[in-house]
XYZ file of C-alpha atoms in Angstrom:
615
model
C -19.704 15.145 -4.809
C -22.446 17.769 -4.167
C -20.617 18.981 -1.044
C -17.359 19.432 -2.944
C -15.718 16.238 -1.675
C -13.378 14.582 -4.163
C -13.352 10.796 -4.543
C -10.442 9.042 -6.258
C -10.319 5.402 -7.377
C -6.922 4.006 -6.312
C -6.532 1.080 -8.702
C -3.262 -0.203 -7.258
C -4.412 -0.330 -3.633
C -8.063 -1.467 -3.910
C -9.593 1.580 -2.278
C -11.334 4.898 -2.730
C -9.518 7.961 -1.394
C -11.685 10.881 -0.277
C -10.473 14.485 0.022
C -12.419 17.563 1.083
C -13.098 20.573 -1.143
C -9.816 22.138 0.014
C -7.877 19.141 -1.259
C -7.063 17.720 2.181
C -7.281 14.009 2.863
C -10.437 12.913 4.718
C -10.545 9.119 4.707
C -10.181 5.934 2.695
C -12.823 3.370 1.803
C -11.813 -0.158 0.778
C -13.297 -1.727 -2.344
C -13.259 -5.344 -3.383
C -10.645 -5.286 -6.137
C -8.969 -3.092 -8.758
C -11.282 -0.057 -8.957
C -11.088 1.703 -12.294
C -13.551 4.610 -12.399
C -16.014 6.173 -9.974
C -19.132 8.313 -10.314
C -21.321 10.094 -7.779
C -24.844 8.811 -7.073
C -25.624 11.069 -4.111
C -23.722 12.796 -1.299
C -22.946 9.500 0.438
C -22.922 6.961 -2.378
C -20.778 6.253 -5.419
C -20.635 3.616 -8.154
C -17.286 1.992 -8.949
C -16.212 -0.052 -11.974
C -13.617 -2.840 -11.874
C -11.528 -4.368 -14.636
C -10.830 -7.737 -13.028
C -12.843 -10.792 -12.036
C -15.356 -11.175 -10.503
C -17.031 -8.717 -12.845
C -19.465 -6.245 -11.305
C -20.120 -2.583 -10.576
C -19.973 -1.821 -6.871
C -22.312 0.668 -5.177
C -20.517 1.943 -2.062
C -21.545 4.141 0.852
C -18.411 6.203 1.509
C -19.658 7.300 4.947
C -19.962 3.873 6.552
C -17.554 2.361 3.980
C -19.865 -0.519 3.149
C -20.941 -2.021 -0.161
C -24.631 -1.266 -0.736
C -25.014 -3.671 -3.651
C -23.279 -5.121 -6.667
C -24.423 -4.961 -10.280
C -23.183 -8.037 -12.099
C -21.554 -7.550 -15.498
C -20.244 -9.989 -18.084
C -16.797 -8.507 -18.557
C -14.380 -5.785 -17.494
C -15.876 -2.322 -17.039
C -14.033 0.965 -17.449
C -15.507 4.475 -17.645
C -18.766 5.185 -15.781
C -21.028 8.195 -15.261
C -24.403 8.885 -13.654
C -26.942 10.792 -15.727
C -30.228 11.598 -13.972
C -30.335 8.379 -11.986
C -29.117 6.084 -14.744
C -25.634 4.611 -14.803
C -23.897 4.738 -18.162
C -20.711 2.682 -18.487
C -18.409 0.977 -20.970
C -18.240 -2.817 -20.729
C -15.582 -4.612 -22.727
C -17.060 -6.780 -25.480
C -20.539 -5.258 -25.147
C -20.093 -1.515 -25.521
C -21.872 1.351 -23.778
C -24.466 0.043 -21.310
C -27.099 1.758 -19.174
C -29.067 0.727 -16.086
C -31.237 2.470 -13.501
C -29.100 3.075 -10.429
C -31.854 2.349 -7.900
C -34.215 -0.209 -9.372
C -31.624 -2.598 -10.753
C -33.585 -2.757 -13.999
C -32.506 -4.716 -17.050
C -29.285 -3.547 -18.640
C -29.749 -1.841 -22.001
C -27.064 -1.600 -24.669
C -26.914 1.955 -25.993
C -23.994 1.501 -28.398
C -22.726 -1.933 -29.427
C -18.971 -1.583 -29.817
C -16.026 -3.811 -28.933
C -12.896 -1.696 -28.940
C -10.804 -3.217 -26.170
C -9.935 -1.680 -22.829
C -9.469 1.710 -21.136
C -12.457 3.383 -22.775
C -14.282 6.153 -20.925
C -17.707 7.806 -21.189
C -19.321 11.134 -20.300
C -22.788 12.597 -20.859
C -24.166 16.107 -21.257
C -27.223 17.691 -22.887
C -28.588 14.425 -24.311
C -25.239 13.473 -25.789
C -22.875 10.610 -24.957
C -19.117 11.010 -25.411
C -16.935 7.920 -25.710
C -13.122 7.702 -25.848
C -11.671 4.656 -27.616
C -8.108 3.948 -26.573
C -7.420 1.424 -29.351
C -8.285 3.851 -32.156
C -7.216 7.105 -30.446
C -10.626 8.598 -31.126
C -13.544 10.383 -29.477
C -17.105 9.681 -30.616
C -20.272 11.625 -29.842
C -23.650 9.809 -29.842
C -27.231 10.730 -29.147
C -28.719 9.194 -26.005
C -30.276 6.522 -28.229
C -26.927 5.557 -29.753
C -26.849 7.331 -33.141
C -23.406 8.634 -34.060
C -23.240 12.441 -34.267
C -19.519 12.914 -34.922
C -16.117 11.312 -34.462
C -12.766 13.021 -33.942
C -9.438 11.341 -34.624
C -6.008 12.933 -35.073
C -3.035 11.071 -33.585
C -0.837 14.150 -33.770
C -2.938 15.623 -30.965
C -4.820 12.641 -29.472
C -2.965 9.428 -28.667
C -3.650 6.863 -25.956
C -6.904 8.594 -25.039
C -8.430 7.974 -21.624
C -10.776 10.157 -19.578
C -13.372 12.501 -21.061
C -15.436 15.359 -19.574
C -17.849 18.001 -20.877
C -18.499 21.569 -19.693
C -21.674 23.667 -19.672
C -21.073 24.823 -23.259
C -20.534 21.268 -24.570
C -16.792 21.721 -25.009
C -15.241 18.260 -24.685
C -12.068 17.720 -22.628
C -10.049 14.600 -23.449
C -6.961 13.006 -21.888
C -4.183 12.432 -24.432
C -1.957 10.240 -22.293
C 0.912 9.665 -24.698
C 1.214 13.394 -25.400
C 0.968 14.297 -21.679
C -1.785 16.746 -22.476
C -5.443 17.640 -22.144
C -7.158 18.413 -25.448
C -10.351 20.441 -25.825
C -12.724 19.675 -28.724
C -15.394 22.027 -30.041
C -19.040 20.972 -29.470
C -19.372 19.898 -33.112
C -16.182 17.805 -32.977
C -14.583 19.697 -35.857
C -11.835 21.576 -34.042
C -9.310 20.721 -31.343
C -6.370 22.213 -29.506
C -4.115 21.363 -26.588
C -5.333 23.132 -23.478
C -2.921 21.725 -20.874
C 0.543 20.197 -21.264
C 3.646 19.274 -19.243
C 4.168 22.957 -18.553
C 0.861 22.978 -16.658
C 1.766 19.937 -14.542
C 0.257 17.252 -16.798
C 2.348 14.081 -16.515
C 0.975 10.670 -17.480
C -2.692 11.788 -17.177
C -5.574 9.313 -16.902
C -8.719 10.707 -15.292
C -10.561 13.966 -15.876
C -13.675 15.607 -14.417
C -15.449 18.909 -15.055
C -17.416 20.475 -12.179
C -20.137 22.435 -13.971
C -21.280 24.198 -10.820
C -17.879 25.682 -10.015
C -16.486 25.790 -13.559
C -13.348 23.870 -12.627
C -11.490 21.057 -14.344
C -9.700 18.299 -12.415
C -7.018 16.095 -13.969
C -5.493 13.042 -12.269
C -2.024 11.878 -13.221
C -0.940 8.261 -12.802
C 1.751 9.352 -10.321
C 1.855 12.629 -8.477
C -0.859 15.102 -7.600
C -4.237 15.653 -9.168
C -4.553 19.225 -10.387
C -7.590 21.506 -10.287
C -7.875 24.302 -12.850
C -10.313 27.179 -13.166
C -11.526 27.394 -16.761
C -12.057 30.843 -18.254
C -14.042 31.129 -21.473
C -14.627 33.554 -24.278
C -15.782 31.097 -26.944
C -15.628 27.366 -27.558
C -11.924 27.032 -28.228
C -10.624 30.241 -26.689
C -10.313 28.790 -23.233
C -7.651 29.507 -20.645
C -6.930 27.782 -17.365
C -5.469 28.836 -14.033
C -4.078 26.225 -11.653
C -6.064 26.465 -8.415
C -4.554 23.685 -6.315
C -2.953 20.265 -6.334
C -4.437 17.291 -4.501
C -1.990 14.594 -3.454
C -3.834 11.464 -4.548
C -0.968 9.310 -5.783
C -2.318 6.137 -7.287
C 0.860 4.135 -7.132
C 3.068 5.757 -4.528
C 1.860 6.722 -1.085
C 5.044 8.446 0.062
C 5.253 11.817 -1.654
C 8.857 12.438 -0.603
C 11.614 10.120 0.538
C 14.952 10.649 2.216
C 18.175 10.649 0.262
C 21.566 10.895 1.908
C 25.221 9.937 1.751
C 25.090 8.910 5.411
C 24.578 5.195 6.024
C 25.382 2.890 8.893
C 26.845 0.197 6.625
C 29.763 0.414 4.225
C 28.024 -1.654 1.527
C 25.617 1.269 1.015
C 27.882 4.181 1.880
C 30.238 3.343 -0.981
C 27.268 3.431 -3.395
C 25.718 6.704 -2.230
C 27.983 9.059 -4.259
C 27.025 7.190 -7.439
C 23.392 7.351 -6.354
C 23.528 11.137 -6.470
C 25.202 11.007 -9.888
C 22.429 8.744 -11.181
C 19.740 11.156 -9.979
C 21.629 14.034 -11.579
C 21.623 12.170 -14.898
C 17.846 11.691 -14.705
C 17.343 15.353 -13.825
C 19.523 16.418 -16.747
C 17.669 14.214 -19.217
C 14.208 15.221 -17.984
C 14.889 18.881 -17.222
C 13.096 18.476 -13.875
C 14.420 18.797 -10.334
C 13.831 15.622 -8.350
C 16.365 15.842 -5.506
C 16.453 18.681 -2.973
C 19.443 19.075 -0.675
C 18.555 20.018 2.894
C 21.359 18.486 4.930
C 20.720 15.554 7.222
C 20.795 14.871 10.960
C 21.076 11.604 12.888
C 20.513 11.881 16.624
C 19.836 9.826 19.730
C 20.083 10.012 23.485
C 23.621 9.287 24.654
C 22.411 6.675 27.108
C 20.465 4.793 24.437
C 21.896 4.389 20.924
C 25.204 6.268 20.594
C 26.755 3.152 19.059
C 24.531 3.730 16.017
C 25.894 7.262 15.608
C 29.378 5.727 15.904
C 28.556 3.303 13.077
C 27.384 6.114 10.785
C 30.502 8.153 11.547
C 32.787 5.175 10.898
C 31.161 4.290 7.558
C 31.309 7.886 6.309
C 34.904 8.388 7.450
C 35.979 5.244 5.593
C 34.448 6.640 2.392
C 35.715 10.228 2.783
C 32.215 11.662 3.217
C 32.163 14.926 5.144
C 30.186 15.147 8.386
C 30.173 16.888 11.764
C 29.839 15.112 15.103
C 27.889 17.561 17.274
C 26.592 17.804 20.807
C 22.890 18.386 21.254
C 23.405 22.076 22.028
C 25.648 22.508 18.966
C 22.954 21.007 16.750
C 20.369 23.309 18.330
C 22.588 26.305 17.576
C 22.760 25.223 13.918
C 19.067 24.263 13.671
C 16.950 25.875 16.444
C 14.013 23.657 15.489
C 15.722 20.838 17.449
C 15.072 21.701 21.102
C 17.563 19.250 22.604
C 20.455 19.469 25.063
C 23.782 17.722 25.575
C 22.172 14.506 26.730
C 21.832 13.859 22.984
C 24.497 12.637 20.560
C 24.187 13.899 16.975
C 25.830 13.839 13.596
C 25.246 16.305 10.744
C 25.932 15.500 7.108
C 25.611 18.402 4.635
C 24.806 16.314 1.548
C 21.385 14.870 2.288
C 17.834 15.740 1.387
C 14.673 14.420 -0.158
C 13.514 12.949 -3.449
C 10.126 13.892 -4.882
C 9.048 10.258 -5.119
C 5.810 10.782 -7.010
C 7.440 12.937 -9.673
C 10.488 10.667 -9.843
C 8.308 7.627 -10.552
C 6.514 9.483 -13.304
C 9.769 10.748 -14.829
C 11.343 7.281 -14.815
C 8.318 5.885 -16.651
C 8.229 8.669 -19.220
C 11.965 8.511 -19.920
C 11.675 4.749 -20.329
C 8.977 5.266 -22.940
C 11.081 7.915 -24.660
C 13.889 5.366 -24.921
C 11.676 2.746 -26.544
C 10.156 0.887 -23.586
C 6.552 -0.293 -23.647
C 4.864 0.121 -20.271
C 1.932 -2.206 -19.593
C -0.084 -1.057 -16.610
C -2.316 -3.229 -14.427
C -0.742 -6.322 -15.933
C 0.158 -8.870 -13.221
C 2.615 -11.651 -13.990
C 0.872 -15.026 -13.778
C 3.719 -17.410 -14.531
C 7.317 -17.573 -15.753
C 8.677 -20.489 -17.757
C 11.739 -21.333 -19.841
C 11.781 -22.269 -23.524
C 14.081 -24.990 -24.912
C 16.267 -22.252 -26.423
C 16.804 -20.820 -22.925
C 14.639 -17.759 -23.367
C 12.061 -16.746 -20.762
C 8.297 -16.693 -21.289
C 6.269 -14.320 -19.114
C 2.526 -15.039 -18.908
C 0.182 -12.102 -18.195
C -3.512 -11.285 -18.770
C -2.423 -9.052 -21.653
C -0.395 -11.668 -23.478
C 2.661 -13.902 -23.312
C 6.011 -12.193 -23.717
C 9.403 -13.659 -24.599
C 12.752 -12.227 -23.527
C 16.420 -13.106 -23.147
C 16.651 -11.759 -19.596
C 13.949 -10.878 -17.102
C 14.226 -8.408 -14.203
C 11.851 -8.964 -11.271
C 11.254 -5.996 -8.928
C 7.853 -6.968 -7.558
C 8.005 -5.671 -3.976
C 5.465 -7.369 -1.728
C 4.442 -9.609 -4.647
C 7.992 -10.866 -5.186
C 7.300 -14.482 -4.254
C 4.053 -14.527 -6.219
C 6.214 -13.939 -9.291
C 9.254 -16.062 -8.397
C 7.243 -19.012 -7.121
C 6.662 -20.384 -10.614
C 10.421 -20.881 -11.095
C 11.025 -22.420 -7.682
C 12.744 -19.384 -6.164
C 11.727 -18.070 -2.750
C 13.088 -15.035 -0.904
C 11.968 -14.826 2.735
C 10.508 -11.362 3.234
C 8.527 -9.625 5.937
C 5.830 -7.330 4.559
C 4.887 -4.666 7.092
C 2.264 -1.931 7.009
C 3.916 1.411 7.637
C 2.614 4.958 7.798
C 3.674 8.597 7.684
C 1.919 11.614 9.199
C 1.880 15.213 7.966
C 1.344 18.142 10.348
C 0.052 21.602 9.433
C 2.634 23.462 11.492
C 1.867 27.153 12.092
C 5.630 27.819 11.960
C 5.812 27.333 8.218
C 8.950 29.329 7.432
C 11.014 27.331 9.947
C 10.186 24.001 8.315
C 10.925 24.709 4.677
C 13.583 22.843 2.704
C 15.860 25.878 2.998
C 15.884 25.847 6.816
C 15.009 22.386 8.094
C 17.060 19.234 7.423
C 15.888 15.689 7.025
C 16.511 13.723 10.209
C 16.509 10.253 11.767
C 16.178 9.612 15.489
C 17.351 6.262 16.866
C 15.830 4.712 19.986
C 15.607 1.181 21.373
C 11.942 0.889 20.364
C 11.511 3.030 17.248
C 13.557 4.735 14.566
C 11.710 7.985 13.787
C 12.437 9.999 10.663
C 11.227 13.341 9.372
C 11.613 15.895 6.645
C 10.587 19.426 5.723
C 7.538 20.616 3.855
C 7.458 19.841 0.144
C 4.741 20.537 -2.390
C 1.451 21.009 -0.577
C 2.318 18.725 2.342
C 3.160 19.667 5.910
C 6.141 18.662 8.011
C 6.445 14.893 7.864
C 7.269 12.179 10.384
C 7.270 8.407 10.200
C 8.553 5.354 12.028
C 10.906 3.080 10.134
C 9.762 -0.559 10.159
C 7.423 0.089 13.059
C 4.289 -1.527 11.693
C 2.683 -4.967 11.929
C 3.538 -7.828 9.604
C 0.793 -8.192 6.987
C 0.327 -9.572 3.491
C -0.871 -7.909 0.311
C -4.285 -9.419 1.038
C -4.583 -8.559 4.742
C -3.179 -5.013 4.786
C -5.626 -2.142 5.365
C -5.495 1.630 5.014
C -6.477 2.700 8.508
C -3.913 4.819 10.391
C -2.543 3.251 13.568
C -3.387 5.745 16.317
C -0.762 4.266 18.647
C 2.035 5.057 16.202
C 0.513 8.469 15.459
C 0.671 9.260 19.179
C 4.240 7.933 19.427
C 5.233 10.380 16.674
C 3.477 13.260 18.423
C 5.181 12.447 21.737
C 8.578 12.310 20.056
C 8.056 15.682 18.379
C 6.820 17.201 21.643
C 10.134 16.170 23.240
C 12.506 17.152 20.441
C 10.974 19.316 17.652
C 7.786 20.736 19.211
C 7.302 23.658 16.816
C 6.832 21.249 13.891
C 3.528 20.136 15.396
C 0.117 21.356 14.331
C -3.184 19.763 13.325
C -2.750 16.411 11.593
C -3.283 16.948 7.876
C -3.405 13.236 7.112
C -1.702 9.914 7.750
C -0.865 7.617 4.825
C -0.149 3.907 4.872
C 2.248 1.926 2.685
C 4.044 -1.427 2.608
C 7.665 -2.303 3.360
C 9.045 -5.546 1.922
C 12.073 -6.525 4.007
C 14.553 -9.364 3.910
C 15.437 -10.876 7.314
C 18.710 -8.900 7.531
C 17.173 -5.723 6.022
C 19.701 -5.726 3.171
C 19.012 -5.570 -0.557
C 18.874 -8.561 -2.837
C 20.376 -7.727 -6.244
C 21.369 -10.950 -7.964
C 20.421 -13.431 -10.640
C 18.785 -16.774 -9.925
C 21.569 -18.905 -11.410
C 21.792 -20.973 -8.219
C 18.287 -22.186 -9.059
C 19.047 -22.750 -12.737
C 17.660 -19.403 -13.918
C 20.703 -17.272 -14.710
C 18.608 -15.101 -17.030
C 16.174 -14.050 -14.270
C 17.472 -11.088 -12.245
C 15.813 -10.130 -8.982
C 15.929 -6.964 -6.891
C 14.376 -6.531 -3.444
C 14.920 -3.131 -1.826
C 14.242 -4.190 1.785
C 12.190 -1.089 2.553
C 14.931 1.507 1.977
C 15.795 1.389 -1.731
C 13.936 4.306 -3.284
C 16.801 6.711 -2.667
C 18.893 4.311 -4.789
C 16.213 3.901 -7.483
C 18.048 5.534 -10.381
C 21.314 3.759 -9.585
C 19.596 0.399 -9.101
C 17.955 0.865 -12.490
C 21.384 1.384 -14.010
C 22.811 -1.658 -12.207
C 19.927 -3.889 -13.279
C 20.136 -2.719 -16.885
C 23.873 -3.503 -16.929
C 23.153 -6.975 -15.566
C 20.449 -7.537 -18.183
C 22.449 -6.227 -21.146
C 26.041 -7.108 -20.242
C 25.499 -9.948 -17.791
C 27.409 -8.056 -15.074
C 27.703 -4.644 -13.417
C 30.689 -2.488 -12.532
C 29.195 -1.711 -9.112
C 29.956 -3.831 -6.060
C 26.764 -5.735 -5.271
C 28.550 -8.810 -3.934
C 26.959 -8.488 -0.481
C 23.453 -8.342 -1.937
C 23.651 -11.955 -3.098
C 20.620 -14.214 -3.024
C 22.433 -17.138 -1.387
C 23.691 -15.373 1.752
C 22.851 -16.961 5.088
C 20.089 -14.501 5.986
C 18.201 -15.644 2.872
C 18.966 -19.371 2.957
C 18.905 -20.105 6.707
C 15.285 -20.479 7.904
C 16.437 -20.007 11.512
C 18.047 -16.630 10.863
C 16.921 -14.102 13.487
C 15.434 -11.127 11.624
C 16.732 -7.619 12.341
C 14.410 -5.156 10.699
C 15.665 -1.896 12.173
C 18.259 -0.112 10.065
C 21.496 -1.097 11.735
C 20.191 -1.193 15.311
C 18.867 -4.714 15.582
C 16.263 -3.252 17.896
C 13.169 -4.952 16.581
C 12.197 -8.393 15.376
C 8.748 -9.708 14.546
C 7.042 -11.711 17.254
C 6.673 -15.464 16.874
C 3.047 -14.910 15.992
C 3.827 -12.364 13.288
C 6.718 -14.436 11.955
C 4.102 -16.783 10.582
C 3.250 -13.996 8.160
C 6.676 -14.163 6.542
C 6.226 -14.671 2.807
């Protein structure tokens, strides 16, 4: 934007995410459905393309967060740019289209081309640049549609997406499959990789060049967007310096998540050592650190929830996991950040920490591809059916797929997927949030000095963790949000819960406080007893459909659950004990089961009114 604001299209969550010129979160603006690309019209207004029905381009005022108007299209739209008051965009089946942004004049076809989906456009100096994902090519046209040049070389460009142009007509192109950004000379005759994995490029999609500030921004599918200063000597002798990262995760709101051996329940505690081994295997294969050990603290007031601390201690003792039971003053001596006294009961476990969730998601996807998997993005399952030979058919907008065994891990959409085979898992979908504070006491809240922690109380379970990446100290409330659905959730922070977090930190960890950097929302999908479901659907006649529901606390187990599910799919069984995660237990089959959504405390259940929102 002219002021330096950065606007991201969050395809997975139907919203625009706005950051300031320092990379800090400002606000969110909802859009109607599946935004794909966004371009600036003026300081307050943007145009957004969508690749799902109903087909239109949305003009949105990001200040009042209202739709100004809609430009109807005939099909899915992908890349879009604004050139001197005219929108230029790629429409599937029709090609590159143009229309006056203000008058709503007749649409004009500039280039008639039908090359499938995920094509992007850029303009500069009376030239149009068009990436074609299907053919792994970049084409340059005049503004009237005559081809000037085409570049294609799959050794350097494969699965091309975003495109941008600088002041000297150098062309920057996303090569998604190579995890790189490629720069092409203005005549399209020469190319080289400018940015790679080593520069933080992982599963890139979008790209933008700010000609006024001479900076290049790249958005990755998961993880931060990165801003680079571009230094030039001639067209292909360019160098870049990383200026900052902007946390704009498109598919994962929580940047970091807790991992720990400590658990209140033996069914998880006996799996946690193997969870760490699974993460270690992923780190070894990828060469990237994903898990950071900080130690972990559980604490509560003695007169409130000491029985929960007892349960954690019992479960760890039974599984030979080391821990220390400490008084409040002993914990304060170990970690002075906790300003508590002996009215508190605490437990410290040295093997605990955080997982870089955004990076871990990206690594899992890339390793899957490296091992032969095909990843289809933005491809919702419409229906599942069984063939006479027993195989499973999966219907999607991108085709019908046949398999011997199907694994369903659909989160809040789980019953949308399972409904077509007559399977229903009662789940409560809640809207949760986490808040990051810009503490002035930075060195005391680093991963080296500050442990992850969970505080148990009759009303809320708070949790927190140290600074990681470019975030501040973090706090959230476990399962503290309202019951919603995927259609009714919003992205507005709940000020009541924000204040509850501030009050808790004022009482216990006051030096972690500072200005609120931002608050992010996300969804929990929880079974009535808050335990996993990891089972096949054989009780419903579908033994080749395997389902996993993480109940709002599974990410720390992600690598191990992937291993378990792959064993079930390939071998028909797993060596790990998942017997208590069965789909036919009473909490799943008994409609009168009283839900307990707090982790082990039983402290909170949805109200009768919100229970109607159970899916």
